Short mmCIF file of C-alpha atoms and ligand atoms in Angstrom, two decimals:
data_model
loop_
_atom_site.label_atom_id
_atom_site.label_comp_id
_atom_site.label_asym_id
_atom_site.label_seq_id
_atom_site.Cartn_x
_atom_site.Cartn_y
_atom_site.Cartn_z
CA MET A 1 -27.48 -2.90 15.51
CA ASP A 2 -25.27 0.33 16.88
CA ILE A 3 -22.06 1.28 14.68
CA ILE A 4 -19.60 3.71 15.90
CA PHE A 5 -17.32 5.85 13.26
CA TYR A 6 -14.20 7.36 14.02
CA HIS A 7 -11.77 8.83 11.09
CA PRO A 8 -9.75 12.18 11.88
CA THR A 9 -9.75 13.46 8.52
CA PHE A 10 -12.60 12.14 6.29
CA ASP A 11 -16.26 13.73 5.96
CA THR A 12 -18.10 12.13 8.63
CA GLN A 13 -21.55 12.85 7.58
CA TYR A 14 -21.08 11.53 4.19
CA TRP A 15 -19.72 8.22 5.83
CA LEU A 16 -22.75 8.63 8.28
CA LYS A 17 -24.86 9.19 5.72
CA ALA A 18 -23.69 6.56 3.36
CA LEU A 19 -23.78 3.44 6.20
CA LEU A 20 -27.32 4.59 6.95
CA THR A 21 -28.55 4.00 3.37
CA ALA A 22 -26.13 0.51 2.82
CA LEU A 23 -27.29 -0.83 6.42
CA PRO A 24 -30.78 0.51 6.26
CA GLY A 25 -32.22 -0.34 10.22
CA ALA A 26 -28.83 0.50 11.75
CA ARG A 27 -28.01 3.18 14.41
CA VAL A 28 -24.77 5.02 13.04
CA ARG A 29 -22.86 7.28 15.39
CA GLU A 30 -19.75 9.36 15.50
CA TRP A 31 -17.61 8.54 18.13
CA LYS A 32 -16.77 11.43 20.21
CA ARG A 33 -14.78 11.63 23.67
CA GLY A 34 -17.36 10.09 26.53
CA ASP A 35 -19.22 8.09 24.51
CA ASN A 36 -19.36 5.21 26.25
CA GLN A 37 -22.55 3.58 25.10
CA PRO A 38 -22.88 0.28 23.52
CA ALA A 39 -21.81 -0.83 19.78
CA ASP A 40 -21.92 -3.66 17.86
CA TYR A 41 -19.00 -2.21 15.29
CA ALA A 42 -16.27 0.28 14.58
CA LEU A 43 -15.61 1.87 11.92
CA VAL A 44 -11.90 3.62 12.42
CA TRP A 45 -8.74 4.78 11.58
CA HIS A 46 -5.96 6.20 14.23
CA PRO A 47 -8.76 5.90 16.57
CA PRO A 48 -7.98 7.26 20.69
CA VAL A 49 -7.54 4.14 22.81
CA GLU A 50 -10.82 5.01 25.06
CA MET A 51 -13.05 4.31 22.16
CA LEU A 52 -12.38 0.80 21.46
CA GLN A 53 -11.02 -0.31 25.27
CA GLY A 54 -13.25 -2.65 27.01
CA ARG A 55 -15.81 -2.37 24.12
CA ASP A 56 -18.05 -5.93 23.85
CA LEU A 57 -17.76 -5.34 20.07
CA LYS A 58 -18.69 -7.77 17.17
CA ALA A 59 -15.87 -6.73 14.99
CA VAL A 60 -13.63 -3.35 13.97
CA PHE A 61 -13.12 -2.24 10.38
CA ALA A 62 -10.08 -0.32 9.57
CA LEU A 63 -10.78 2.21 7.04
CA GLY A 64 -7.64 1.46 4.83
CA ALA A 65 -5.85 -1.42 3.65
CA GLY A 66 -2.68 -0.95 5.70
CA VAL A 67 -3.21 -2.24 9.55
CA ASP A 68 0.08 -1.26 10.46
CA SER A 69 -1.18 1.56 12.78
CA ILE A 70 -3.93 -0.17 14.72
CA LEU A 71 -1.63 -2.81 15.38
CA SER A 72 1.23 -1.06 16.75
CA LYS A 73 -1.18 1.13 18.84
CA LEU A 74 -2.34 -2.19 20.14
CA LYS A 75 0.96 -3.21 20.94
CA ALA A 76 1.24 -0.34 22.92
CA HIS A 77 -2.00 -0.73 24.58
CA PRO A 78 -2.98 -4.64 24.73
CA ASP A 79 -6.17 -4.07 26.32
CA MET A 80 -7.67 -1.78 23.75
CA LEU A 81 -9.24 -4.41 22.06
CA ALA A 82 -9.51 -8.09 22.83
CA ASP A 83 -8.10 -11.09 20.82
CA ASN A 84 -11.52 -12.38 20.66
CA ILE A 85 -12.89 -9.13 18.63
CA PRO A 86 -11.98 -9.68 14.70
CA LEU A 87 -10.46 -6.59 12.95
CA PHE A 88 -11.36 -6.45 9.23
CA ARG A 89 -9.37 -4.23 6.70
CA LEU A 90 -10.20 -2.47 3.00
CA GLU A 91 -9.21 -5.50 0.63
CA ASP A 92 -9.81 -3.21 -2.73
CA THR A 93 -12.67 -1.25 -2.34
CA GLY A 94 -10.97 1.00 -5.47
CA MET A 95 -7.20 0.83 -4.24
CA GLY A 96 -6.41 -1.51 -7.06
CA GLU A 97 -7.04 0.32 -9.63
CA GLN A 98 -5.43 3.29 -8.68
CA MET A 99 -2.39 1.35 -7.73
CA GLN A 100 -2.42 -0.28 -11.29
CA GLU A 101 -2.79 3.44 -13.07
CA TYR A 102 0.21 4.83 -10.80
CA ALA A 103 2.81 1.43 -11.41
CA VAL A 104 1.65 1.40 -15.35
CA SER A 105 2.19 5.25 -15.68
CA GLN A 106 5.44 5.07 -14.10
CA VAL A 107 6.86 1.73 -15.44
CA LEU A 108 6.35 3.41 -19.24
CA HIS A 109 7.51 6.92 -17.97
CA TRP A 110 10.56 5.15 -17.56
CA PHE A 111 10.56 2.20 -20.43
CA ARG A 112 9.94 5.33 -22.82
CA ARG A 113 12.85 7.17 -21.11
CA PHE A 114 10.90 10.38 -20.54
CA ASP A 115 12.98 10.78 -17.49
CA ASP A 116 16.10 10.93 -19.69
CA TYR A 117 14.12 13.09 -21.75
CA GLN A 118 13.29 15.50 -19.28
CA ALA A 119 17.14 15.94 -18.19
CA LEU A 120 18.04 16.73 -21.80
CA LYS A 121 14.99 19.19 -22.53
CA GLN A 122 16.70 21.23 -19.26
CA GLN A 123 19.69 21.11 -21.23
CA ALA A 124 17.87 21.63 -24.40
CA ARG A 125 19.68 19.20 -26.18
CA TRP A 126 17.99 17.42 -29.05
CA GLU A 127 19.33 13.84 -28.44
CA PRO A 128 17.00 10.72 -29.24
CA LEU A 129 18.37 7.52 -27.30
CA THR A 130 18.13 4.24 -28.10
CA ASP A 131 15.01 2.34 -26.71
CA TYR A 132 15.07 0.00 -23.85
CA GLN A 133 13.92 -3.32 -24.84
CA ARG A 134 10.88 -5.52 -22.97
CA GLU A 135 13.23 -8.45 -22.16
CA ASP A 136 15.75 -6.45 -20.26
CA PHE A 137 12.72 -4.79 -18.39
CA THR A 138 11.96 -7.44 -15.62
CA ILE A 139 9.47 -5.98 -13.54
CA GLY A 140 9.18 -7.43 -10.03
CA ILE A 141 6.67 -7.11 -7.33
CA LEU A 142 7.19 -7.26 -3.61
CA GLY A 143 3.98 -8.56 -1.98
CA ALA A 144 1.59 -10.11 -3.90
CA GLY A 145 -1.63 -9.96 -2.28
CA VAL A 146 -4.77 -7.63 -3.36
CA LEU A 147 -2.86 -4.59 -4.56
CA GLY A 148 0.17 -6.52 -5.74
CA SER A 149 -1.88 -9.03 -7.81
CA LYS A 150 -3.90 -6.04 -9.35
CA VAL A 151 -0.51 -4.75 -10.18
CA ALA A 152 0.57 -7.38 -11.68
CA GLU A 153 -2.70 -8.00 -13.70
CA ALA A 154 -2.71 -4.08 -15.17
CA LEU A 155 1.20 -4.73 -16.30
CA ALA A 156 0.98 -8.09 -17.68
CA PRO A 157 -0.62 -7.15 -21.45
CA TRP A 158 2.67 -5.01 -21.47
CA GLY A 159 4.55 -7.74 -22.30
CA PHE A 160 7.08 -6.93 -19.85
CA PRO A 161 8.57 -10.04 -17.90
CA LEU A 162 6.91 -10.29 -14.76
CA ARG A 163 7.17 -11.78 -11.62
CA CYS A 164 6.06 -11.14 -8.04
CA TRP A 165 7.69 -12.20 -4.28
CA SER A 166 5.02 -13.49 -1.70
CA ARG A 167 5.15 -15.59 1.52
CA THR A 168 3.04 -18.22 -0.35
CA ARG A 169 3.70 -19.54 -3.90
CA LYS A 170 0.76 -17.77 -6.15
CA ASP A 171 -0.33 -19.20 -9.72
CA TYR A 172 -1.14 -15.93 -11.60
CA PRO A 173 -1.39 -16.44 -15.42
CA GLY A 174 2.28 -15.28 -16.87
CA ILE A 175 4.08 -14.33 -13.49
CA THR A 176 6.67 -15.93 -12.37
CA SER A 177 6.18 -16.93 -8.50
CA PHE A 178 8.79 -16.44 -5.71
CA ALA A 179 7.87 -17.51 -2.12
CA GLY A 180 9.17 -17.07 1.17
CA ALA A 181 12.58 -15.68 2.34
CA ASP A 182 15.00 -18.22 0.23
CA GLU A 183 13.86 -17.13 -3.12
CA LEU A 184 14.02 -13.34 -2.32
CA SER A 185 17.69 -13.46 -3.64
CA PRO A 186 16.53 -15.37 -6.64
CA PHE A 187 13.46 -12.73 -7.17
CA LEU A 188 15.81 -9.50 -7.21
CA GLN A 189 18.58 -11.04 -9.41
CA GLY A 190 17.77 -9.65 -13.13
CA THR A 191 14.89 -7.59 -11.87
CA ARG A 192 14.60 -3.95 -13.38
CA VAL A 193 12.02 -2.51 -11.55
CA LEU A 194 10.59 -3.04 -8.00
CA ILE A 195 7.19 -2.16 -7.23
CA ASN A 196 6.94 -2.38 -2.98
CA LEU A 197 3.20 -3.53 -2.02
CA LEU A 198 4.19 -5.56 1.11
CA PRO A 199 2.52 -4.49 4.36
CA ASN A 200 4.73 -3.54 7.20
CA THR A 201 5.42 -6.21 9.46
CA ALA A 202 8.40 -7.49 11.76
CA GLU A 203 9.61 -9.10 8.83
CA THR A 204 9.21 -6.43 6.32
CA VAL A 205 10.43 -3.26 8.02
CA GLY A 206 13.88 -2.18 6.17
CA ILE A 207 13.74 -4.94 3.71
CA ILE A 208 14.90 -2.55 0.90
CA ASN A 209 18.17 -1.81 1.63
CA ARG A 210 21.41 -1.79 0.47
CA GLY A 211 21.77 -5.41 0.16
CA LEU A 212 18.72 -5.97 -1.55
CA LEU A 213 19.60 -3.06 -3.59
CA ASN A 214 22.63 -4.60 -4.70
CA GLN A 215 21.00 -7.61 -5.68
CA LEU A 216 18.88 -5.77 -8.96
CA ALA A 217 20.09 -5.27 -12.40
CA ASP A 218 22.28 -2.13 -12.87
CA ASN A 219 20.41 0.88 -13.67
CA SER A 220 17.45 -0.39 -11.97
CA TYR A 221 14.47 1.42 -10.60
CA VAL A 222 12.09 1.53 -7.19
CA MET A 223 8.61 2.33 -6.82
CA ASN A 224 7.79 2.23 -3.03
CA LEU A 225 4.01 2.02 -2.97
CA ALA A 226 3.66 0.16 0.33
CA ARG A 227 5.16 1.99 3.56
CA GLY A 228 7.75 4.26 4.56
CA VAL A 229 9.81 2.05 7.18
CA HIS A 230 10.28 -0.52 3.85
CA LEU A 231 12.64 1.45 2.39
CA VAL A 232 16.12 2.64 4.04
CA GLU A 233 15.85 6.23 2.00
CA ALA A 234 19.66 6.38 3.10
CA ASP A 235 20.84 3.38 1.35
CA LEU A 236 18.64 4.55 -1.95
CA LEU A 237 20.36 7.74 -2.05
CA LYS A 238 23.98 6.02 -2.07
CA ALA A 239 22.38 3.55 -4.71
CA LEU A 240 21.27 6.27 -6.82
CA GLU A 241 24.76 7.68 -6.36
CA SER A 242 26.73 4.64 -7.01
CA GLY A 243 24.77 4.21 -10.61
CA LYS A 244 23.40 1.12 -9.47
CA LEU A 245 19.35 2.60 -9.54
CA LYS A 246 18.55 5.08 -12.26
CA GLY A 247 15.37 6.41 -10.32
CA ALA A 248 12.76 5.78 -7.87
CA MET A 249 8.86 6.52 -7.39
CA LEU A 250 8.23 7.28 -3.97
CA ASP A 251 4.71 7.45 -2.24
CA VAL A 252 5.86 6.58 1.32
CA TYR A 253 8.45 7.90 3.47
CA SER A 254 9.95 7.08 6.90
CA LYS A 255 8.36 10.37 7.94
CA GLU A 256 5.48 11.62 6.84
CA PRO A 257 5.02 14.82 5.75
CA LEU A 258 8.58 13.97 4.88
CA PRO A 259 10.41 17.11 6.61
CA PRO A 260 11.74 19.72 4.41
CA GLU A 261 15.42 18.76 5.35
CA SER A 262 15.15 15.09 3.59
CA PRO A 263 17.69 15.00 0.59
CA LEU A 264 14.79 13.54 -1.00
CA TRP A 265 13.00 16.19 -2.22
CA ALA A 266 15.67 17.90 -4.18
CA HIS A 267 17.35 14.81 -5.80
CA PRO A 268 16.76 14.90 -9.57
CA ARG A 269 16.36 11.48 -10.02
CA VAL A 270 13.73 10.91 -7.31
CA ALA A 271 10.20 11.17 -8.29
CA MET A 272 7.67 11.90 -5.36
CA THR A 273 3.65 11.85 -4.48
CA PRO A 274 2.57 12.35 -0.83
CA HIS A 275 1.09 9.03 0.05
CA VAL A 276 -1.73 9.39 -2.42
CA ALA A 277 -1.05 5.81 -4.40
CA ALA A 278 -4.18 4.89 -3.42
CA VAL A 279 -6.74 6.05 -1.07
CA THR A 280 -9.93 4.96 0.60
CA ARG A 281 -12.80 5.24 -1.99
CA PRO A 282 -15.58 6.26 0.35
CA ALA A 283 -18.72 4.89 -1.83
CA GLU A 284 -16.81 1.57 -2.51
CA ALA A 285 -15.53 0.96 1.28
CA VAL A 286 -19.26 1.61 2.49
CA SER A 287 -20.83 -1.08 0.43
CA TYR A 288 -17.68 -3.57 1.01
CA ILE A 289 -18.20 -2.79 5.21
CA ALA A 290 -22.06 -3.27 4.28
CA ARG A 291 -21.52 -6.27 2.68
CA THR A 292 -19.30 -7.96 5.43
CA ILE A 293 -21.35 -6.78 8.45
CA THR A 294 -24.53 -8.54 6.44
CA HIS A 295 -22.32 -11.99 6.00
CA LEU A 296 -21.23 -11.72 9.48
CA GLU A 297 -24.79 -10.84 10.97
CA GLN A 298 -26.26 -14.11 8.98
CA GLY A 299 -23.03 -16.43 10.26
CA GLU A 300 -21.60 -16.47 6.59
CA SER A 301 -17.84 -16.46 5.80
CA VAL A 302 -16.10 -13.44 4.94
CA THR A 303 -12.72 -12.07 3.66
CA GLY A 304 -10.49 -9.48 5.16
CA ARG A 305 -9.81 -10.79 8.60
CA VAL A 306 -6.25 -9.58 9.56
CA ASP A 307 -4.37 -11.76 10.99
CA ARG A 308 -2.98 -10.19 14.74
CA GLN A 309 -0.08 -12.77 14.95
CA ARG A 310 1.10 -12.08 11.48
CA GLY A 311 0.78 -8.66 11.21
CA TYR A 312 -1.11 -8.25 8.46
N1 NAD B 401 0.74 4.00 -0.59
C1 NAD B 401 -0.59 3.87 -0.46
O1 NAD B 401 -1.31 4.68 -0.48
C2 NAD B 401 -1.59 2.78 -0.08
C3 NAD B 401 -2.63 2.29 -0.42
C4 NAD B 401 -2.81 1.08 0.26
C5 NAD B 401 -1.94 0.16 0.65
N2 NAD B 401 -0.85 0.22 0.89
C6 NAD B 401 -0.21 -0.25 1.50
O2 NAD B 401 -0.03 -1.82 0.33
C7 NAD B 401 -0.06 -2.69 1.45
C8 NAD B 401 -0.35 -3.92 0.78
O3 NAD B 401 -1.78 -4.00 0.61
P1 NAD B 401 -2.90 -5.48 -0.17
O4 NAD B 401 -4.27 -4.98 0.64
O5 NAD B 401 -1.85 -5.83 -0.84
O6 NAD B 401 -1.78 -6.53 1.33
P2 NAD B 401 -2.34 -7.61 1.35
O7 NAD B 401 -2.35 -8.42 2.55
O8 NAD B 401 -3.67 -8.35 0.47
O9 NAD B 401 -0.99 -8.34 0.73
C9 NAD B 401 0.37 -8.40 1.12
C10 NAD B 401 1.46 -9.48 0.39
O10 NAD B 401 2.56 -9.38 0.96
C11 NAD B 401 2.79 -10.52 1.04
N3 NAD B 401 3.53 -10.82 2.35
C12 NAD B 401 3.85 -10.43 3.63
N4 NAD B 401 4.71 -10.40 4.38
C13 NAD B 401 5.89 -11.12 3.57
C14 NAD B 401 6.81 -11.92 3.96
N5 NAD B 401 7.44 -11.38 5.28
N6 NAD B 401 7.27 -12.21 3.28
C15 NAD B 401 6.99 -12.18 1.80
N7 NAD B 401 5.60 -11.57 1.27
C16 NAD B 401 5.14 -11.43 2.18
C17 NAD B 401 1.94 -11.80 1.57
O11 NAD B 401 2.15 -13.28 0.87
C18 NAD B 401 0.56 -11.12 0.46
O12 NAD B 401 1.06 -11.52 -0.87
C19 NAD B 401 -0.43 -2.31 2.84
O13 NAD B 401 -0.08 -3.41 3.61
C20 NAD B 401 -0.50 -0.89 2.91
O14 NAD B 401 0.50 -0.77 3.61
C21 NAD B 401 -0.65 1.60 0.29
O1 DGY B 402 -3.13 1.70 4.28
C1 DGY B 402 -3.67 2.63 3.30
O2 DGY B 402 -5.04 2.18 2.96
C2 DGY B 402 -3.67 3.69 2.86
O3 DGY B 402 -2.29 3.73 2.76
C3 DGY B 402 -3.53 4.58 4.02
O4 DGY B 402 -2.72 4.93 4.61
#
């Protein structure tokens, strides 16, 4: 079995070695321009079109959770990957735990009013504030898939009212499930902390806009952990100014790296990280991919296949 690997920034040598260890007998090579030799599987992130074009592969693995960038490249170059070649993505592989850490720590930061105390400290003001109550702190998670459900699971023991919104109804213990476009408004009403973990698709681009933000509870918070295109940044800034929103925690942006002129940098109630909420953990990813390839080779069923029509 031949495997080709391409990632613009990862430590390729580490991956090649780890893949060889996990799949003894496989031939694994870094793909370089001009390499047209046959391959069975391709592991990629932001691949050049020529890497995949015309290849008769058994499967392609995206080396991340989101497949928006490869699907948009496929749209521009439909001959890059034949329709019958399955595209897989990483399911969790350590990203769930990272999202849990991120979301829980930020929710508690807001709930315990550390944002307010930070602002008071800057003015050298000693001022105990009224506690927030859990029942006024409903958390709504947009997207209840692999990562959204992990975040919900980690928040559940803290006792906040929890709800999620997804395409189809979920049956997660202790979490109210809202499903489909018709239930988006009821999901938003009463939500105090909105956490976004949707995939980037034609249906979800720009979903966190003025109309959506206006439906949240007053003094709400927004955490965007999915993709920058989900959020209309100008609408977020207006909602912060109007007082509708109390704060935002952003990991992803309409343009990355975020340009220096973006007003988000200087906004006192916007906290930011540079698209690091959950990164690919090589060891977990390699064992996931190796396991999936082994199942595919044995004709067994696997999960993680992207529905290219649906867009995730
Ligand atoms: N910031 C980061 O570091 C980082 C890291 C990993 C993943 N991500 C992002 O997180 C996203 C989610 O990852 P995942 O593994 O949980 O994906 P997933 O496919 O397992 O879950 C997606 C969820 O969104 C819901 N959904 C999709 N379209 C919908 C629609 N139109 N209406 C209602 N619900 C809809 C699905 O029902 C599902 O519950 C990824 O696509 C990626 O963009 C970001
Ligand atoms: O989708 C992912 O895996 C991360 O956001 C990295 O882009």
